[in-house]
mmCIF file of C-alpha atoms in Angstrom:
data_model
loop_
_atom_site.group_PDB
_atom_site.id
_atom_site.type_symbol
_atom_site.label_atom_id
_atom_site.label_comp_id
_atom_site.label_asym_id
_atom_site.label_seq_id
_atom_site.Cartn_x
_atom_site.Cartn_y
_atom_site.Cartn_z
ATOM 1 C CA UNK A 1 0.000 0.000 0.000
ATOM 2 C CA UNK A 2 1.423 3.358 -1.020
ATOM 3 C CA UNK A 3 1.816 5.698 1.952
ATOM 4 C CA UNK A 4 0.736 9.296 1.249
ATOM 5 C CA UNK A 5 2.054 10.770 4.491
ATOM 6 C CA UNK A 6 5.292 12.043 2.920
ATOM 7 C CA UNK A 7 3.478 14.049 0.266
ATOM 8 C CA UNK A 8 0.856 15.220 2.754
ATOM 9 C CA UNK A 9 3.609 16.457 5.053
ATOM 10 C CA UNK A 10 5.291 18.351 2.205
ATOM 11 C CA UNK A 11 2.033 19.955 1.131
ATOM 12 C CA UNK A 12 1.108 20.722 4.724
ATOM 13 C CA UNK A 13 4.424 22.457 5.370
ATOM 14 C CA UNK A 14 4.026 24.559 2.258
ATOM 15 C CA UNK A 15 0.512 25.652 3.145
ATOM 16 C CA UNK A 16 1.230 26.440 6.798
ATOM 17 C CA UNK A 17 3.429 29.319 5.688
ATOM 18 C CA UNK A 18 0.490 31.104 4.073
ATOM 19 C CA UNK A 19 -2.665 29.853 5.851
ATOM 20 C CA UNK A 20 -3.014 29.928 9.655
ATOM 21 C CA UNK A 21 -4.035 26.610 11.180
ATOM 22 C CA UNK A 22 -7.199 28.038 12.758
ATOM 23 C CA UNK A 23 -8.381 29.436 9.437
ATOM 24 C CA UNK A 24 -7.714 26.084 7.746
ATOM 25 C CA UNK A 25 -9.767 24.288 10.412
ATOM 26 C CA UNK A 26 -12.595 26.784 9.877
ATOM 27 C CA UNK A 27 -12.356 26.250 6.132
ATOM 28 C CA UNK A 28 -12.658 22.464 6.394
ATOM 29 C CA UNK A 29 -15.555 22.843 8.832
ATOM 30 C CA UNK A 30 -17.344 25.275 6.523
ATOM 31 C CA UNK A 31 -16.796 23.086 3.447
ATOM 32 C CA UNK A 32 -18.090 19.991 5.262
ATOM 33 C CA UNK A 33 -21.247 21.818 6.307
ATOM 34 C CA UNK A 34 -21.720 22.837 2.667
ATOM 35 C CA UNK A 35 -21.490 19.196 1.594
ATOM 36 C CA UNK A 36 -24.101 18.359 4.212
ATOM 37 C CA UNK A 37 -26.535 20.847 2.646
ATOM 38 C CA UNK A 38 -26.967 18.671 -0.448
ATOM 39 C CA UNK A 39 -30.330 17.207 0.747
ATOM 40 C CA UNK A 40 -31.856 20.686 0.995
ATOM 41 C CA UNK A 41 -31.047 21.650 -2.595
ATOM 42 C CA UNK A 42 -31.688 18.167 -3.955
ATOM 43 C CA UNK A 43 -35.128 17.622 -2.453
ATOM 44 C CA UNK A 44 -36.179 21.206 -3.130
ATOM 45 C CA UNK A 45 -35.435 20.676 -6.828
ATOM 46 C CA UNK A 46 -37.122 17.275 -7.117
ATOM 47 C CA UNK A 47 -40.196 18.733 -5.419
ATOM 48 C CA UNK A 48 -40.280 21.223 -8.307
ATOM 49 C CA UNK A 49 -40.400 18.347 -10.804
ATOM 50 C CA UNK A 50 -36.698 18.211 -11.698
ATOM 51 C CA UNK A 51 -35.591 14.632 -12.425
ATOM 52 C CA UNK A 52 -32.933 13.085 -10.131
ATOM 53 C CA UNK A 53 -30.432 12.697 -12.978
ATOM 54 C CA UNK A 54 -30.871 16.376 -13.836
ATOM 55 C CA UNK A 55 -30.173 17.332 -10.220
ATOM 56 C CA UNK A 56 -26.982 15.266 -10.353
ATOM 57 C CA UNK A 57 -26.035 16.944 -13.644
ATOM 58 C CA UNK A 58 -26.549 20.434 -12.218
ATOM 59 C CA UNK A 59 -24.324 19.672 -9.249
ATOM 60 C CA UNK A 60 -21.300 18.986 -11.458
ATOM 61 C CA UNK A 61 -21.817 21.194 -14.519
ATOM 62 C CA UNK A 62 -20.580 24.478 -13.018
ATOM 63 C CA UNK A 63 -17.279 22.984 -11.825
ATOM 64 C CA UNK A 64 -16.840 21.160 -15.136
ATOM 65 C CA UNK A 65 -17.234 24.363 -17.161
ATOM 66 C CA UNK A 66 -15.161 26.646 -14.947
ATOM 67 C CA UNK A 67 -12.290 24.166 -14.574
ATOM 68 C CA UNK A 68 -12.212 22.966 -18.198
ATOM 69 C CA UNK A 69 -9.195 25.233 -18.988
ATOM 70 C CA UNK A 70 -7.272 23.324 -16.301
ATOM 71 C CA UNK A 71 -7.801 20.055 -18.173
ATOM 72 C CA UNK A 72 -6.720 21.669 -21.425
ATOM 73 C CA UNK A 73 -3.553 22.866 -19.697
ATOM 74 C CA UNK A 74 -2.834 19.324 -18.461
ATOM 75 C CA UNK A 75 -3.916 17.534 -21.662
ATOM 76 C CA UNK A 76 -0.589 15.703 -21.925
ATOM 77 C CA UNK A 77 -1.559 13.711 -18.835
ATOM 78 C CA UNK A 78 -4.462 12.170 -20.732
ATOM 79 C CA UNK A 79 -4.173 8.724 -19.104
ATOM 80 C CA UNK A 80 -4.804 10.143 -15.647
ATOM 81 C CA UNK A 81 -7.536 12.402 -17.023
ATOM 82 C CA UNK A 82 -9.303 9.384 -18.542
ATOM 83 C CA UNK A 83 -9.259 7.700 -15.132
ATOM 84 C CA UNK A 84 -10.756 10.844 -13.640
ATOM 85 C CA UNK A 85 -13.455 10.965 -16.312
ATOM 86 C CA UNK A 86 -14.321 7.317 -15.631
ATOM 87 C CA UNK A 87 -14.513 7.902 -11.891
ATOM 88 C CA UNK A 88 -16.708 10.948 -12.429
ATOM 89 C CA UNK A 89 -19.112 9.007 -14.647
ATOM 90 C CA UNK A 90 -19.527 6.286 -12.009
ATOM 91 C CA UNK A 91 -19.998 8.884 -9.269
ATOM 92 C CA UNK A 92 -22.553 10.782 -11.362
ATOM 93 C CA UNK A 93 -24.683 7.704 -11.966
ATOM 94 C CA UNK A 94 -24.405 6.754 -8.313
ATOM 95 C CA UNK A 95 -25.607 10.170 -7.281
ATOM 96 C CA UNK A 96 -28.881 9.548 -9.143
ATOM 97 C CA UNK A 97 -29.630 6.857 -6.558
ATOM 98 C CA UNK A 98 -28.889 9.318 -3.753
ATOM 99 C CA UNK A 99 -31.242 11.980 -5.121
ATOM 100 C CA UNK A 100 -33.939 9.385 -5.830
ATOM 101 C CA UNK A 101 -33.771 8.156 -2.241
ATOM 102 C CA UNK A 102 -34.074 11.690 -0.883
ATOM 103 C CA UNK A 103 -37.429 12.023 -2.655
ATOM 104 C CA UNK A 104 -38.984 9.307 -0.481
ATOM 105 C CA UNK A 105 -36.788 8.704 2.557
ATOM 106 C CA UNK A 106 -35.698 10.916 5.478
ATOM 107 C CA UNK A 107 -32.519 12.867 4.872
ATOM 108 C CA UNK A 108 -31.045 11.386 8.056
ATOM 109 C CA UNK A 109 -31.542 7.808 6.831
ATOM 110 C CA UNK A 110 -30.124 8.561 3.375
ATOM 111 C CA UNK A 111 -27.242 10.413 5.020
ATOM 112 C CA UNK A 112 -26.261 7.422 7.156
ATOM 113 C CA UNK A 113 -26.356 5.124 4.142
ATOM 114 C CA UNK A 114 -24.285 7.581 2.113
ATOM 115 C CA UNK A 115 -21.666 7.588 4.853
ATOM 116 C CA UNK A 116 -21.073 3.878 4.186
ATOM 117 C CA UNK A 117 -18.740 4.961 1.371
ATOM 118 C CA UNK A 118 -15.613 4.105 3.455
ATOM 119 C CA UNK A 119 -16.744 0.466 3.416
ATOM 120 C CA UNK A 120 -17.067 0.463 -0.367
ATOM 121 C CA UNK A 121 -13.731 2.271 -0.615
ATOM 122 C CA UNK A 122 -12.047 -0.404 1.492
ATOM 123 C CA UNK A 123 -13.532 -3.288 -0.520
ATOM 124 C CA UNK A 124 -12.800 -1.761 -3.933
ATOM 125 C CA UNK A 125 -9.246 -0.771 -2.945
ATOM 126 C CA UNK A 126 -8.627 -4.274 -1.613
ATOM 127 C CA UNK A 127 -10.164 -6.126 -4.577
ATOM 128 C CA UNK A 128 -9.034 -3.916 -7.466
ATOM 129 C CA UNK A 129 -5.864 -2.174 -6.287
ATOM 130 C CA UNK A 130 -4.516 -4.738 -3.757
ATOM 131 C CA UNK A 131 -4.589 -2.086 -1.032
ATOM 132 C CA UNK A 132 -4.766 -4.187 2.132
ATOM 133 C CA UNK A 133 -6.889 -2.575 4.879
ATOM 134 C CA UNK A 134 -5.649 -2.103 8.427
ATOM 135 C CA UNK A 135 -7.350 -3.679 11.443
ATOM 136 C CA UNK A 136 -8.534 -0.240 12.490
ATOM 137 C CA UNK A 137 -10.142 0.288 9.087
ATOM 138 C CA UNK A 138 -11.873 -3.096 9.300
ATOM 139 C CA UNK A 139 -13.221 -2.278 12.762
ATOM 140 C CA UNK A 140 -14.489 1.106 11.596
ATOM 141 C CA UNK A 141 -16.121 -0.511 8.562
ATOM 142 C CA UNK A 142 -17.865 -2.988 10.817
ATOM 143 C CA UNK A 143 -19.345 -0.145 12.867
ATOM 144 C CA UNK A 144 -20.517 1.605 9.701
ATOM 145 C CA UNK A 145 -22.217 -1.572 8.454
ATOM 146 C CA UNK A 146 -24.015 -1.913 11.788
ATOM 147 C CA UNK A 147 -25.102 1.728 11.514
ATOM 148 C CA UNK A 148 -26.454 1.131 8.004
ATOM 149 C CA UNK A 149 -28.415 -1.917 9.159
ATOM 150 C CA UNK A 150 -29.933 0.106 12.006
ATOM 151 C CA UNK A 151 -30.802 3.038 9.725
ATOM 152 C CA UNK A 152 -32.369 0.756 7.129
ATOM 153 C CA UNK A 153 -34.214 -1.545 9.510
ATOM 154 C CA UNK A 154 -38.007 -2.031 9.200
ATOM 155 C CA UNK A 155 -38.474 0.151 12.285
ATOM 156 C CA UNK A 156 -36.868 3.067 10.436
ATOM 157 C CA UNK A 157 -37.920 2.495 6.811
ATOM 158 C CA UNK A 158 -41.259 1.074 5.576
ATOM 159 C CA UNK A 159 -40.937 -2.191 3.653
ATOM 160 C CA UNK A 160 -42.172 -0.636 0.391
ATOM 161 C CA UNK A 161 -39.182 1.724 0.388
ATOM 162 C CA UNK A 162 -36.528 -0.993 0.714
ATOM 163 C CA UNK A 163 -35.837 -1.062 -3.078
ATOM 164 C CA UNK A 164 -35.215 2.704 -2.940
ATOM 165 C CA UNK A 165 -32.935 2.110 0.019
ATOM 166 C CA UNK A 166 -30.881 -0.377 -1.976
ATOM 167 C CA UNK A 167 -30.727 1.987 -4.967
ATOM 168 C CA UNK A 168 -29.335 4.708 -2.701
ATOM 169 C CA UNK A 169 -26.273 2.532 -2.064
ATOM 170 C CA UNK A 170 -25.163 3.301 -5.624
ATOM 171 C CA UNK A 171 -24.020 6.691 -4.336
ATOM 172 C CA UNK A 172 -21.544 5.467 -1.688
ATOM 173 C CA UNK A 173 -20.357 2.785 -4.122
ATOM 174 C CA UNK A 174 -19.653 5.426 -6.759
ATOM 175 C CA UNK A 175 -17.979 7.709 -4.243
ATOM 176 C CA UNK A 176 -15.873 4.822 -2.931
ATOM 177 C CA UNK A 177 -14.759 4.003 -6.463
ATOM 178 C CA UNK A 178 -13.932 7.665 -7.017
ATOM 179 C CA UNK A 179 -11.755 7.784 -3.904
ATOM 180 C CA UNK A 180 -9.865 4.670 -5.008
ATOM 181 C CA UNK A 181 -9.182 6.195 -8.414
ATOM 182 C CA UNK A 182 -8.076 9.467 -6.827
ATOM 183 C CA UNK A 183 -5.655 7.654 -4.537
ATOM 184 C CA UNK A 184 -4.256 5.083 -6.945
ATOM 185 C CA UNK A 185 -4.458 6.735 -10.374
ATOM 186 C CA UNK A 186 -4.687 10.522 -10.046
ATOM 187 C CA UNK A 187 -1.908 11.325 -7.597
ATOM 188 C CA UNK A 188 0.382 12.467 -10.409
ATOM 189 C CA UNK A 189 -1.767 15.350 -11.652
ATOM 190 C CA UNK A 190 -2.493 18.729 -10.078
ATOM 191 C CA UNK A 191 -5.359 18.997 -7.546
ATOM 192 C CA UNK A 192 -7.522 21.263 -9.710
ATOM 193 C CA UNK A 193 -7.084 18.862 -12.628
ATOM 194 C CA UNK A 194 -8.422 16.051 -10.420
ATOM 195 C CA UNK A 195 -11.531 18.046 -9.542
ATOM 196 C CA UNK A 196 -11.964 19.079 -13.179
ATOM 197 C CA UNK A 197 -11.652 15.554 -14.611
ATOM 198 C CA UNK A 198 -14.070 14.017 -12.097
ATOM 199 C CA UNK A 199 -16.633 16.806 -12.572
ATOM 200 C CA UNK A 200 -16.434 16.616 -16.360
ATOM 201 C CA UNK A 201 -16.724 12.815 -16.210
ATOM 202 C CA UNK A 202 -19.961 13.128 -14.241
ATOM 203 C CA UNK A 203 -21.356 15.605 -16.752
ATOM 204 C CA UNK A 204 -20.425 13.451 -19.754
ATOM 205 C CA UNK A 205 -21.835 10.317 -18.099
ATOM 206 C CA UNK A 206 -25.166 12.013 -17.388
ATOM 207 C CA UNK A 207 -25.344 13.892 -20.706
ATOM 208 C CA UNK A 208 -27.196 11.125 -22.646
ATOM 209 C CA UNK A 209 -29.960 11.134 -20.026
ATOM 210 C CA UNK A 210 -30.184 14.932 -20.222
ATOM 211 C CA UNK A 211 -30.317 14.949 -24.029
ATOM 212 C CA UNK A 212 -33.073 12.332 -24.085
ATOM 213 C CA UNK A 213 -35.244 13.922 -21.382
ATOM 214 C CA UNK A 214 -38.359 16.023 -21.681
ATOM 215 C CA UNK A 215 -37.858 19.710 -20.987
ATOM 216 C CA UNK A 216 -40.283 19.514 -18.067
ATOM 217 C CA UNK A 217 -37.958 17.071 -16.268
ATOM 218 C CA UNK A 218 -34.978 19.403 -16.556
ATOM 219 C CA UNK A 219 -36.323 22.794 -15.507
ATOM 220 C CA UNK A 220 -37.876 23.880 -12.211
ATOM 221 C CA UNK A 221 -41.442 25.219 -12.313
ATOM 222 C CA UNK A 222 -40.603 28.599 -10.783
ATOM 223 C CA UNK A 223 -37.936 31.010 -12.049
ATOM 224 C CA UNK A 224 -36.805 31.686 -8.485
ATOM 225 C CA UNK A 225 -35.851 28.010 -8.157
ATOM 226 C CA UNK A 226 -32.982 28.558 -10.596
ATOM 227 C CA UNK A 227 -31.152 29.810 -7.522
ATOM 228 C CA UNK A 228 -31.342 26.238 -6.235
ATOM 229 C CA UNK A 229 -29.554 25.030 -9.355
ATOM 230 C CA UNK A 230 -26.834 27.619 -8.916
ATOM 231 C CA UNK A 231 -26.682 26.754 -5.227
ATOM 232 C CA UNK A 232 -26.256 23.027 -5.682
ATOM 233 C CA UNK A 233 -23.411 23.637 -8.135
ATOM 234 C CA UNK A 234 -21.604 26.323 -6.147
ATOM 235 C CA UNK A 235 -22.559 25.840 -2.488
ATOM 236 C CA UNK A 236 -22.371 22.030 -2.360
ATOM 237 C CA UNK A 237 -19.714 21.330 -4.998
ATOM 238 C CA UNK A 238 -17.285 23.823 -6.506
ATOM 239 C CA UNK A 239 -16.778 26.229 -3.593
ATOM 240 C CA UNK A 240 -16.358 23.612 -0.817
ATOM 241 C CA UNK A 241 -14.134 21.492 -3.071
ATOM 242 C CA UNK A 242 -11.809 24.424 -3.638
ATOM 243 C CA UNK A 243 -11.779 25.280 0.078
ATOM 244 C CA UNK A 244 -10.916 21.663 0.894
ATOM 245 C CA UNK A 245 -8.145 21.713 -1.685
ATOM 246 C CA UNK A 246 -6.571 24.721 0.026
ATOM 247 C CA UNK A 247 -7.224 23.922 3.684
ATOM 248 C CA UNK A 248 -7.071 20.150 4.185
ATOM 249 C CA UNK A 249 -3.283 19.775 3.649
ATOM 250 C CA UNK A 250 -2.678 22.372 6.376
ATOM 251 C CA UNK A 251 -4.456 20.363 9.092
ATOM 252 C CA UNK A 252 -3.638 16.890 7.774
ATOM 253 C CA UNK A 253 -5.706 13.880 6.751
ATOM 254 C CA UNK A 254 -6.599 12.822 10.294
ATOM 255 C CA UNK A 255 -8.066 16.143 11.396
ATOM 256 C CA UNK A 256 -9.779 16.574 8.030
ATOM 257 C CA UNK A 257 -11.578 13.261 8.473
ATOM 258 C CA UNK A 258 -12.703 14.084 12.008
ATOM 259 C CA UNK A 259 -13.781 17.673 11.313
ATOM 260 C CA UNK A 260 -15.380 16.609 8.041
ATOM 261 C CA UNK A 261 -17.679 14.238 9.912
ATOM 262 C CA UNK A 262 -19.853 17.287 10.687
ATOM 263 C CA UNK A 263 -21.379 16.568 7.258
ATOM 264 C CA UNK A 264 -23.616 13.825 8.685
ATOM 265 C CA UNK A 265 -25.099 15.859 11.587
ATOM 266 C CA UNK A 266 -25.664 18.643 9.048
ATOM 267 C CA UNK A 267 -27.795 16.267 6.985
ATOM 268 C CA UNK A 268 -29.772 15.415 10.116
ATOM 269 C CA UNK A 269 -30.264 19.132 10.820
ATOM 270 C CA UNK A 270 -31.434 19.779 7.243
ATOM 271 C CA UNK A 271 -34.014 17.029 7.516
ATOM 272 C CA UNK A 272 -35.274 18.342 10.852
ATOM 273 C CA UNK A 273 -35.226 22.094 10.162
ATOM 274 C CA UNK A 274 -36.070 22.245 6.453
ATOM 275 C CA UNK A 275 -38.401 19.284 6.051
ATOM 276 C CA UNK A 276 -39.760 18.707 9.552
ATOM 277 C CA UNK A 277 -38.368 15.178 9.826
ATOM 278 C CA UNK A 278 -38.253 13.754 13.328
ATOM 279 C CA UNK A 279 -34.966 12.123 14.329
ATOM 280 C CA UNK A 280 -35.693 8.686 15.734
ATOM 281 C CA UNK A 281 -33.609 6.847 18.288
ATOM 282 C CA UNK A 282 -32.321 4.306 15.710
ATOM 283 C CA UNK A 283 -31.244 7.129 13.406
ATOM 284 C CA UNK A 284 -29.457 8.928 16.240
ATOM 285 C CA UNK A 285 -27.729 5.669 17.221
ATOM 286 C CA UNK A 286 -26.681 5.050 13.622
ATOM 287 C CA UNK A 287 -25.274 8.572 13.408
ATOM 288 C CA UNK A 288 -23.282 8.009 16.612
ATOM 289 C CA UNK A 289 -21.814 4.770 15.257
ATOM 290 C CA UNK A 290 -20.715 6.455 12.019
ATOM 291 C CA UNK A 291 -19.071 9.318 13.902
ATOM 292 C CA UNK A 292 -17.383 6.803 16.197
ATOM 293 C CA UNK A 293 -16.065 4.898 13.194
ATOM 294 C CA UNK A 294 -14.608 8.095 11.739
ATOM 295 C CA UNK A 295 -12.898 8.866 15.053
ATOM 296 C CA UNK A 296 -11.437 5.353 15.195
ATOM 297 C CA UNK A 297 -9.744 5.794 11.823
ATOM 298 C CA UNK A 298 -7.767 8.824 12.990
ATOM 299 C CA UNK A 299 -4.194 8.223 11.858
ATOM 300 C CA UNK A 300 -1.533 9.708 9.610
ATOM 301 C CA UNK A 301 -2.528 7.239 6.906
ATOM 302 C CA UNK A 302 -6.175 8.232 6.839
ATOM 303 C CA UNK A 303 -7.180 8.914 3.278
ATOM 304 C CA UNK A 304 -10.220 10.974 2.431
ATOM 305 C CA UNK A 305 -11.309 12.263 -0.930
ATOM 306 C CA UNK A 306 -10.592 15.774 0.280
ATOM 307 C CA UNK A 307 -6.997 15.208 1.280
ATOM 308 C CA UNK A 308 -6.311 13.194 -1.870
ATOM 309 C CA UNK A 309 -7.656 16.051 -3.969
ATOM 310 C CA UNK A 310 -5.459 18.508 -2.129
ATOM 311 C CA UNK A 311 -2.291 16.444 -1.993
ATOM 312 C CA UNK A 312 0.829 17.702 -3.795
ATOM 313 C CA UNK A 313 1.248 15.679 -7.008
ATOM 314 C CA UNK A 314 4.103 13.222 -7.223
ATOM 315 C CA UNK A 315 6.497 13.922 -10.061
#
């Protein structure tokens, strides 16, 4: 297994000279809260008749357009870019399952299931890239699986919604695959090029669905709801990704993982405050198990999508 701590340390030392530690911590916290706001924008758009695949498309299109010049600049690294495009396409399709689940299930339940992505990351890295997991990672994955079982139990989710629950797992699978590609195939290209390739891959993967859709499935009913489309692209994607890219190397992978776990409680808060969803005891227990699993994995070798995106490229 390739250890990223050397490159993380180099990047961290470089960034500490320009960004105070406290500001970097605040940046990671802010970005994680932004990621946790996805259910608000997603459900608000689907309630306006926008199809789930269109919501997924809107989340990535702004970053893909704005960062396209970065890919052109790095066009000689086309092998890595192709890996990024492939990862983005898988993540984009997976995100359709996430948005679909949010239409029918509580944001807290969908949030817990989405946070199973470390389990998928571990399995894919082990099976495809021969990246052997540590005992700590296996223990944390076990806790996350237990949390998912609790969140998806019949006491939490009606039986008729179980197929939707299973479909929602496409999102953490896609995200897990994306993390594996970022770690094992994209470490040689610049951070912005990684974000650009993954975003463009999602857009290209979803484009056939967009081109074949009725106009009514793509556009919100009210003009004011276009702000939701801008919001999901900027507030939950491009802006927090850029903040992570700048701030996460300063505080290191371990602290990024722990501080970033605020994303899950944010999803719970969105469900409660924006949609009036009660937080049940099983959901609260599942949330606690996920947060505990994240705390367990604190180590210098912790790899998150954020710190991989921000890591100094190996030349």
